[in-house]
PDB file of C-alpha atoms in Angstrom:
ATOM      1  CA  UNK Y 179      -2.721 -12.822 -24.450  1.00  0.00           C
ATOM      2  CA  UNK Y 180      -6.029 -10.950 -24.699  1.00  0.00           C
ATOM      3  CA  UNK Y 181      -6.706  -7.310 -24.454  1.00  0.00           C
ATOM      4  CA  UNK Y 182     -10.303  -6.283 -24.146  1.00  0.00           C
ATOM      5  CA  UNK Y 183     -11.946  -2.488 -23.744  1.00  0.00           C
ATOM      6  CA  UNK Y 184     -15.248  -1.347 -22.564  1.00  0.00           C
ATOM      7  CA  UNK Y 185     -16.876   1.597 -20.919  1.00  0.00           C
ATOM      8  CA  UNK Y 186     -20.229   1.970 -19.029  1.00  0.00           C
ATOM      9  CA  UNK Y 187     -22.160   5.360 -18.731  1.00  0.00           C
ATOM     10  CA  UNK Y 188     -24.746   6.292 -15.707  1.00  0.00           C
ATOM     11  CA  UNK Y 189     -25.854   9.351 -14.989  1.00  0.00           C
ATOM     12  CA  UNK Y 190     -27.484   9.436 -11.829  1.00  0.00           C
ATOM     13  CA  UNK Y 191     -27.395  12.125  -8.987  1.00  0.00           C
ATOM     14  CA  UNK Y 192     -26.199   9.164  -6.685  1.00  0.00           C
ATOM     15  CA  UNK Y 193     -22.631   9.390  -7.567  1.00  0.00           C
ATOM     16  CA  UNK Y 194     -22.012   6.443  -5.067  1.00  0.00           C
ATOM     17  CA  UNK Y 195     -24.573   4.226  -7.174  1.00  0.00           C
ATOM     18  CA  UNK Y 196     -23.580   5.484 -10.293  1.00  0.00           C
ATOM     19  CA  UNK Y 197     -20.129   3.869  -9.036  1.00  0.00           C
ATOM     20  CA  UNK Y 198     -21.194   0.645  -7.854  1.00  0.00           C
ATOM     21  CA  UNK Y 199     -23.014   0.110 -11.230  1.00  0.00           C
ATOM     22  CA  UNK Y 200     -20.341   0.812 -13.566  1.00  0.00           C
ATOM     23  CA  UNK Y 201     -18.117  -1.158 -11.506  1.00  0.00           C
ATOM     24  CA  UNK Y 202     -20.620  -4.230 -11.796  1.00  0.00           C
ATOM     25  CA  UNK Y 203     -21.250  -3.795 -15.293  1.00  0.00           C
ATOM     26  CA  UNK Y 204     -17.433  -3.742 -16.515  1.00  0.00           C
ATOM     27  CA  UNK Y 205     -16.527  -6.404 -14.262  1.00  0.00           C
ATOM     28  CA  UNK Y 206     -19.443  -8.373 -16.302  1.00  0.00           C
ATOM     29  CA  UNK Y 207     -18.113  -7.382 -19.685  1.00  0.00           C
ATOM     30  CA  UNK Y 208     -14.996  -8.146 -19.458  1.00  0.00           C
ATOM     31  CA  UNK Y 209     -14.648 -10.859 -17.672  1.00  0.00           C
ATOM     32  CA  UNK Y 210     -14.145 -13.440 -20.278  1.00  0.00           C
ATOM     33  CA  UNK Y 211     -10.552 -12.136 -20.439  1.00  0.00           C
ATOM     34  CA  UNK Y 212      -9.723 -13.314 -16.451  1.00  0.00           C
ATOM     35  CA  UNK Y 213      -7.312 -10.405 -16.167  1.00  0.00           C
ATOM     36  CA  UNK Y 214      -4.067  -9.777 -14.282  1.00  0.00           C
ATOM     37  CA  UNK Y 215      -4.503  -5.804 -15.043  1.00  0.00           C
ATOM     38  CA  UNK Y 216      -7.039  -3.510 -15.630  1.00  0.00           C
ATOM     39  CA  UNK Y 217      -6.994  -0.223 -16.415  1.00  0.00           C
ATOM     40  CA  UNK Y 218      -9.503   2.493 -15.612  1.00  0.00           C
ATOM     41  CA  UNK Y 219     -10.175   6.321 -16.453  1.00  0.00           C
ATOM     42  CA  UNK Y 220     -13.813   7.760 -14.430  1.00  0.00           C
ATOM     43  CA  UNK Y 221     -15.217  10.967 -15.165  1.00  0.00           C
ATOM     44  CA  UNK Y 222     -16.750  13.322 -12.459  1.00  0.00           C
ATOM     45  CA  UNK Y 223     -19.885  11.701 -11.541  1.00  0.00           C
ATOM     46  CA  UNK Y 224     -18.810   8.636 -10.067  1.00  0.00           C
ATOM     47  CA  UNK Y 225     -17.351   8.986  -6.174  1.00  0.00           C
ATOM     48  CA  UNK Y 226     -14.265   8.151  -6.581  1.00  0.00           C
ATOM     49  CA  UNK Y 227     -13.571   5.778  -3.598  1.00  0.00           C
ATOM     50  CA  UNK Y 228     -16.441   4.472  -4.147  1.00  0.00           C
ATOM     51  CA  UNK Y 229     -15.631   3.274  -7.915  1.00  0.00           C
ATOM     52  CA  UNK Y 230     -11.705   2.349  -6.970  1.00  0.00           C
ATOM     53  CA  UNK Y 231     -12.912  -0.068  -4.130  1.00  0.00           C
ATOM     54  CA  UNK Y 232     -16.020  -1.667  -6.852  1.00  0.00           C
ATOM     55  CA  UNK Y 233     -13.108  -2.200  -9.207  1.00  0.00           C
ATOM     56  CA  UNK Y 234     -11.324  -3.875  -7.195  1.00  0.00           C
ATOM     57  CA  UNK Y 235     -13.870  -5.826  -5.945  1.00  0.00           C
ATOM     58  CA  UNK Y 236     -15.069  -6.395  -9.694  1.00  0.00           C
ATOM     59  CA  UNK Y 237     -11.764  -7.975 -10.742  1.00  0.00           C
ATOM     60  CA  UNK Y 238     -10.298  -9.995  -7.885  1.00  0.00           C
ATOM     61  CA  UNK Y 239      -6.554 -10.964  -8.124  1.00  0.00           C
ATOM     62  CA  UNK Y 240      -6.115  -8.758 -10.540  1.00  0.00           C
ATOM     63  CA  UNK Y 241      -4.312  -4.979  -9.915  1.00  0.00           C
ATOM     64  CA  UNK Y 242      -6.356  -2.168 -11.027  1.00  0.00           C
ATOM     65  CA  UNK Y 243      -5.240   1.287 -11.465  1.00  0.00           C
ATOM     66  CA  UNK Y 244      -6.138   4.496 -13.251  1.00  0.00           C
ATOM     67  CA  UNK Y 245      -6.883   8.531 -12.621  1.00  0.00           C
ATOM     68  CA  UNK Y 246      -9.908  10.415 -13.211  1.00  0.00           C
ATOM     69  CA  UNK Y 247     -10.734  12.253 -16.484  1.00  0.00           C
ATOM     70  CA  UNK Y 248     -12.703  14.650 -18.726  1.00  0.00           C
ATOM     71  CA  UNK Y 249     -13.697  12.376 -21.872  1.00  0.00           C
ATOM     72  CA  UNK Y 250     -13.262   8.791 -21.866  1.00  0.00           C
ATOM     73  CA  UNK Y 251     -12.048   7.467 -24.954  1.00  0.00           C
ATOM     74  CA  UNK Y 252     -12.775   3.079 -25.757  1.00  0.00           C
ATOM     75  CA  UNK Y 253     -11.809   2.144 -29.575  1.00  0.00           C
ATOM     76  CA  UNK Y 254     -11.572   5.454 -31.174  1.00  0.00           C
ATOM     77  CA  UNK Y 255     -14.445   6.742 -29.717  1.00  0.00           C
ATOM     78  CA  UNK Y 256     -15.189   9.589 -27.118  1.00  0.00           C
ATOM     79  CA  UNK Y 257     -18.041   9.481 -24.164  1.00  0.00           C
ATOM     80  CA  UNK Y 258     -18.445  12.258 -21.529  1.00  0.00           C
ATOM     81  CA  UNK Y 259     -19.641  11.110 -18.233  1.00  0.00           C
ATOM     82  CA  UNK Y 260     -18.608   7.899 -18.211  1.00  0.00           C
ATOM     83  CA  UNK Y 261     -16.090   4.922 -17.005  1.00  0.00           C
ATOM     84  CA  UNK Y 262     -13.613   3.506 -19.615  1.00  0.00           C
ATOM     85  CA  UNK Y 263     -11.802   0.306 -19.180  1.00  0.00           C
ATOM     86  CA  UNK Y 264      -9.156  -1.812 -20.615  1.00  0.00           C
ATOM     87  CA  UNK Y 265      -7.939  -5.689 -18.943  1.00  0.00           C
ATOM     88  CA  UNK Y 266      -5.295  -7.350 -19.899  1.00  0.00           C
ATOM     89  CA  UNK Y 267      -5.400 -11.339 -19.831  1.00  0.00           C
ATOM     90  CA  UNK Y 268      -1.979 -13.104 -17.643  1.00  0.00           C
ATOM     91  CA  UNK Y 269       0.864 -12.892 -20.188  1.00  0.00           C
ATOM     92  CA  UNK Y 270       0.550  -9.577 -21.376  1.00  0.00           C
ATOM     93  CA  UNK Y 271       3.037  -8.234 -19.054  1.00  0.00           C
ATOM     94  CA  UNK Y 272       6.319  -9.666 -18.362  1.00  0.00           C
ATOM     95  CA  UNK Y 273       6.761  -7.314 -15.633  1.00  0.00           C
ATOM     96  CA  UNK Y 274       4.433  -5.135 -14.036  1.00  0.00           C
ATOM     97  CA  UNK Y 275       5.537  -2.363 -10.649  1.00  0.00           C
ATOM     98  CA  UNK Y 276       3.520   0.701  -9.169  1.00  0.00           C
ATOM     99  CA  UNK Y 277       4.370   3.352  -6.919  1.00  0.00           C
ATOM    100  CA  UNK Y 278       2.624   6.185  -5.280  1.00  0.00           C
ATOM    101  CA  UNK Y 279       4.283   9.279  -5.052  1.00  0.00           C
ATOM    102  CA  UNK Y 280       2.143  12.169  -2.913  1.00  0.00           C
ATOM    103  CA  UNK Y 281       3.068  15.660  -2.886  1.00  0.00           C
ATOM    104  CA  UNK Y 282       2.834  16.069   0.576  1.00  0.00           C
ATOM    105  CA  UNK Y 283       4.239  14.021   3.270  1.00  0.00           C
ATOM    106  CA  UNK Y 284       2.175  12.574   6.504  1.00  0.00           C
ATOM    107  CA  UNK Y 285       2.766  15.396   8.786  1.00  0.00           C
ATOM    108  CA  UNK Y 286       1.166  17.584   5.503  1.00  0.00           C
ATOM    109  CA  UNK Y 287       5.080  18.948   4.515  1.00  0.00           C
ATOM    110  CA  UNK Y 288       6.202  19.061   0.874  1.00  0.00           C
ATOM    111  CA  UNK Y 289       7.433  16.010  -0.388  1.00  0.00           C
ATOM    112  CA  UNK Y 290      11.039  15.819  -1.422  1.00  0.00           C
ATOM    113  CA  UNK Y 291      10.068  14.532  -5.648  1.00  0.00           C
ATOM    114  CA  UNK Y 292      13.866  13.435  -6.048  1.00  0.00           C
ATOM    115  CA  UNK Y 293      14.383  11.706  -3.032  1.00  0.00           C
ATOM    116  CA  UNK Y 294      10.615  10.303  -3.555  1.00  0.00           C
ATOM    117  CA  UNK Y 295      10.750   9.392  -7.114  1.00  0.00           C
ATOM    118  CA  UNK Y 296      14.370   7.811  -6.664  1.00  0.00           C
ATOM    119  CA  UNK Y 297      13.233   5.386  -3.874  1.00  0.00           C
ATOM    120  CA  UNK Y 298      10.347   4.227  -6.038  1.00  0.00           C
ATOM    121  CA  UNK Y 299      12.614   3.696  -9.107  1.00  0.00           C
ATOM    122  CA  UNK Y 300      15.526   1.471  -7.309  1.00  0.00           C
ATOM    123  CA  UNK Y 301      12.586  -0.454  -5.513  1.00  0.00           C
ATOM    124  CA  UNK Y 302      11.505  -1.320  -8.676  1.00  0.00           C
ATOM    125  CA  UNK Y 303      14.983  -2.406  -9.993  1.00  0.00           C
ATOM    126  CA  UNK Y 304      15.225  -4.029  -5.939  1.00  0.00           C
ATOM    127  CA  UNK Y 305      12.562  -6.397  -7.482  1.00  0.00           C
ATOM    128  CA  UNK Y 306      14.308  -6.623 -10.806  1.00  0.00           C
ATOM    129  CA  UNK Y 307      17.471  -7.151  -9.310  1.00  0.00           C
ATOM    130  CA  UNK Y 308      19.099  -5.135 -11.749  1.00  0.00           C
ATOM    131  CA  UNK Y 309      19.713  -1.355 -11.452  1.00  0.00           C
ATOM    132  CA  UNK Y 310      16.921   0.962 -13.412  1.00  0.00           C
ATOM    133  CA  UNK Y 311      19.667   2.526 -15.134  1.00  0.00           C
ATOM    134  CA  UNK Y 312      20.661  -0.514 -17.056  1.00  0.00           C
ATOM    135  CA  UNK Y 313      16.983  -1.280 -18.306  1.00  0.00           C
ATOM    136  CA  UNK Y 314      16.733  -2.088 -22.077  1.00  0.00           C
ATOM    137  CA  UNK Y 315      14.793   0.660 -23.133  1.00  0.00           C
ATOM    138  CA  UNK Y 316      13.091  -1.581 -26.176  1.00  0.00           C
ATOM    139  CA  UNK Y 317      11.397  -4.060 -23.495  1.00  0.00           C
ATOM    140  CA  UNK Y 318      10.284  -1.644 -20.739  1.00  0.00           C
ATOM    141  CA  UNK Y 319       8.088   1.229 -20.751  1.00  0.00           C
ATOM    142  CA  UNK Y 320       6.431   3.869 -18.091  1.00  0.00           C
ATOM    143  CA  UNK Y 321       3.407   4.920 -16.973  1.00  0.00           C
ATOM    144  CA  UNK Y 322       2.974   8.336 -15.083  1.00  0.00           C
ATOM    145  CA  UNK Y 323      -0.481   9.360 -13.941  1.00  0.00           C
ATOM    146  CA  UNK Y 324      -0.600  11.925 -11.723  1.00  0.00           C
ATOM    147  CA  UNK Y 325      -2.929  15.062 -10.069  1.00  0.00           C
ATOM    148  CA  UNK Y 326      -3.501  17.647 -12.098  1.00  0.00           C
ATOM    149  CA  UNK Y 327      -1.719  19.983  -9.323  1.00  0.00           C
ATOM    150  CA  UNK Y 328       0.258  22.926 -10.973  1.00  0.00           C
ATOM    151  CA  UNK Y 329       4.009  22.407 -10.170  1.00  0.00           C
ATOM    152  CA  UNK Y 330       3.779  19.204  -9.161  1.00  0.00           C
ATOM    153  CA  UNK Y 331       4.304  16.641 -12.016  1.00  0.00           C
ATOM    154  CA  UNK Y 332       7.096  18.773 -13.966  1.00  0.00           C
ATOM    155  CA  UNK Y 333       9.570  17.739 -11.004  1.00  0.00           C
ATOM    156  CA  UNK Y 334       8.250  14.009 -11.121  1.00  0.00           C
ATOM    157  CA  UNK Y 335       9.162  13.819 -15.061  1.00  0.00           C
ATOM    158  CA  UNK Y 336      12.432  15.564 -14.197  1.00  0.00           C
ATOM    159  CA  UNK Y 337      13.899  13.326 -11.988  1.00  0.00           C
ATOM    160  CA  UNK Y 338      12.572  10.218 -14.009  1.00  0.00           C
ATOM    161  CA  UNK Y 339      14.578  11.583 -16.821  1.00  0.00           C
ATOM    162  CA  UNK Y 340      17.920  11.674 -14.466  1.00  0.00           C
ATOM    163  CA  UNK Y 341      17.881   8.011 -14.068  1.00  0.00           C
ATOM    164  CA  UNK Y 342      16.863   6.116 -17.054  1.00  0.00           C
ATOM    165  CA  UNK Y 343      16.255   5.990 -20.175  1.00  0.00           C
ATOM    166  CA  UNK Y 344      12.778   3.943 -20.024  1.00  0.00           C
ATOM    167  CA  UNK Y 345      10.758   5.921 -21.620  1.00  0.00           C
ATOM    168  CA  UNK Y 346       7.305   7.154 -19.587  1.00  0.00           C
ATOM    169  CA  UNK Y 347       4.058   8.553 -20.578  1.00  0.00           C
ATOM    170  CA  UNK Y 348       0.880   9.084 -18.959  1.00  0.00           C
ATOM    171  CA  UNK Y 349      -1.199  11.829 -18.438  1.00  0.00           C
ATOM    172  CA  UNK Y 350      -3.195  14.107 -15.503  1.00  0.00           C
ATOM    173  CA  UNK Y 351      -6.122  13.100 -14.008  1.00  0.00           C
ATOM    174  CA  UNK Y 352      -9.086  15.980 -14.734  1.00  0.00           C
ATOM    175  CA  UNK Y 353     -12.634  16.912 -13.786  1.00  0.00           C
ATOM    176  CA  UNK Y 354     -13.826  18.844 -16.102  1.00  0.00           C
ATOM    177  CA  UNK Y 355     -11.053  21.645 -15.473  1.00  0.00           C
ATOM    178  CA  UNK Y 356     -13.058  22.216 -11.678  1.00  0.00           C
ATOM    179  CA  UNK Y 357      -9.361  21.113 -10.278  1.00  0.00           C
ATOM    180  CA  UNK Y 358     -11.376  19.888  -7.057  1.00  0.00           C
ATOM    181  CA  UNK Y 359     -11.286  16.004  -7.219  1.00  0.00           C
ATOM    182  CA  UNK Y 360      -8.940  14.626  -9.428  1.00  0.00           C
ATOM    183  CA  UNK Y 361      -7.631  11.483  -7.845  1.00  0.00           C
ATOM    184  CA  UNK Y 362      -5.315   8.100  -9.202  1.00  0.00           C
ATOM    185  CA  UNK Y 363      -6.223   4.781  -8.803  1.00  0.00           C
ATOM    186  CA  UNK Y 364      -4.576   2.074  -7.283  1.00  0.00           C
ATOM    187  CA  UNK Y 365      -5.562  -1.454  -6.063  1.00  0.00           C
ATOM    188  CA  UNK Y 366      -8.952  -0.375  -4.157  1.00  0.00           C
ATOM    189  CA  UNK Y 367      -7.563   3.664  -3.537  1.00  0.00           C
ATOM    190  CA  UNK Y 368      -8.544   7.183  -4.716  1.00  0.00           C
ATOM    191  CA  UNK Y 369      -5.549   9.110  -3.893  1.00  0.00           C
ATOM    192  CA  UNK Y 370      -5.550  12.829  -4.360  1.00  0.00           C
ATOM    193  CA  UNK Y 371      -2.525  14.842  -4.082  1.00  0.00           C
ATOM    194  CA  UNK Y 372      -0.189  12.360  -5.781  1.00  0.00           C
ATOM    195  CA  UNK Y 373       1.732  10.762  -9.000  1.00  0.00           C
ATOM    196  CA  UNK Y 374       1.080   6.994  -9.904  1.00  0.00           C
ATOM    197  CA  UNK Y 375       4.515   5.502 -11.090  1.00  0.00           C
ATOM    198  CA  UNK Y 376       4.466   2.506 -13.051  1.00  0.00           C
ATOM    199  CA  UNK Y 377       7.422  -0.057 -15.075  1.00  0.00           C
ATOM    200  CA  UNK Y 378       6.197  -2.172 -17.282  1.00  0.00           C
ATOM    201  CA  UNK Y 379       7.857  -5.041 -19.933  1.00  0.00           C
ATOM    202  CA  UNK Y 380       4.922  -6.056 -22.057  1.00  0.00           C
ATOM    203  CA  UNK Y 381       5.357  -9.801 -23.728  1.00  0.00           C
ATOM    204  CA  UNK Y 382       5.672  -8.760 -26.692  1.00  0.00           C
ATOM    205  CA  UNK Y 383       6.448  -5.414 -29.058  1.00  0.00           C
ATOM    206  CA  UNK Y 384       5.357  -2.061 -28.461  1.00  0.00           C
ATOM    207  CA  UNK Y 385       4.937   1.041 -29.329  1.00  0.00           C
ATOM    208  CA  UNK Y 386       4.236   4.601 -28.170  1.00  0.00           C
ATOM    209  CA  UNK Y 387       1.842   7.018 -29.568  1.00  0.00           C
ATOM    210  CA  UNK Y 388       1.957  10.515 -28.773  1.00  0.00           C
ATOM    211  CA  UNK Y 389      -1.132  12.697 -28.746  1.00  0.00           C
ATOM    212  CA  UNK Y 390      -2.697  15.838 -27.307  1.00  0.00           C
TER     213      UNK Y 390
END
């Protein structure tokens, strides 16, 4: 089980390029670790769709996900305009689910978060085959990313809290406190307007570390 960290930093007025280079280069330097995961955080001047389909394209068979952000930290340190990454080698996880929640439905109405949030949640005990409820809150942990749209993640959290005890953290995407283009990432997607939901059972201990 490896777990390996890196960032790249461009600065270009091509946002698109600045993209497709980070991409490249991270793929390159952390490659030796063949991940199943990796895990991304892009700050403002990259194009977002741009850098989520690179990524995936950088690390094939392997499921990539992140948010935007406004300071990218890799081993204790802090860069500004840049791309942060961490892969994980196979084995890390014992488990691994995501699921999209968007604040607004197709037809552009307000989604329902309970009924939204609760389908994601039993799909993920579906593929379990055990109900969420019942989880072992020592072996699995959560990840919420999500938009930073006011209103929106405080119902996500709620209704989380109503069915398990797994304990999730995360974050909200940012850029630079513009609140114009603050997207998640998932598998080759820049989604706006949504909450990235993900159950995890690492191979071996954790723990959580809480910080503003």
């Amino acid at each position: 089980m490896s777990i390996l960290a890196a960032h790249a930093q461009f600065q270009s007025a091509d946002r698109a390029e600045n993209a497709r280079v980070a991409a490249k280069k991270l793929g390159e330097e952390l490659a030796g670790v063949r991940p199943s995961h990796v895990v991304y955080f892009a700050a403002r001047n990259y194009e977002h769709a741009v850098l989520a389909r690179a990524m995936r394209d950088a690390f094939p068979g392997a499921v990539t996900f992140g948010c935007s952000s406004a300071g990218e930290i890799v081993n204790e340190q802090l860069f500004r305009n840049s791309v942060s990454a961490m892969a994980f080698s196979h084995g890390t996880f014992d488990f691994f689910a995501a699921a999209l929640i968007p604040r607004l439905t197709a037809d552009g109405k307000p989604t329902d978060i309970r009924e939204a949030v609760g389908a994601a949640l039993a799909g993920f005990g579906k593929r379990l085959g055990r109900e969420i409820s019942s989880l072992d809150y020592t072996k699995y942990v959560g990840l919420v990313l999500a938009d930073g749209i006011k209103y929106f993640i405080e119902p996500v959290v709620d209704r989380i809290s109503d069915l398990t005890t797994i304990p999730f953290i995360g974050g909200l995407a940012a850029d630079d406190a513009r609140f114009l283009d603050t997207p998640v990432y998932l598998d080759g997607r820049a989604v706006n307007d949504a909450a990235l939901l993900l159950l995890l059972a690492p191979s071996g201990k954790f723990g959580l570390l809480k910080t503003q």
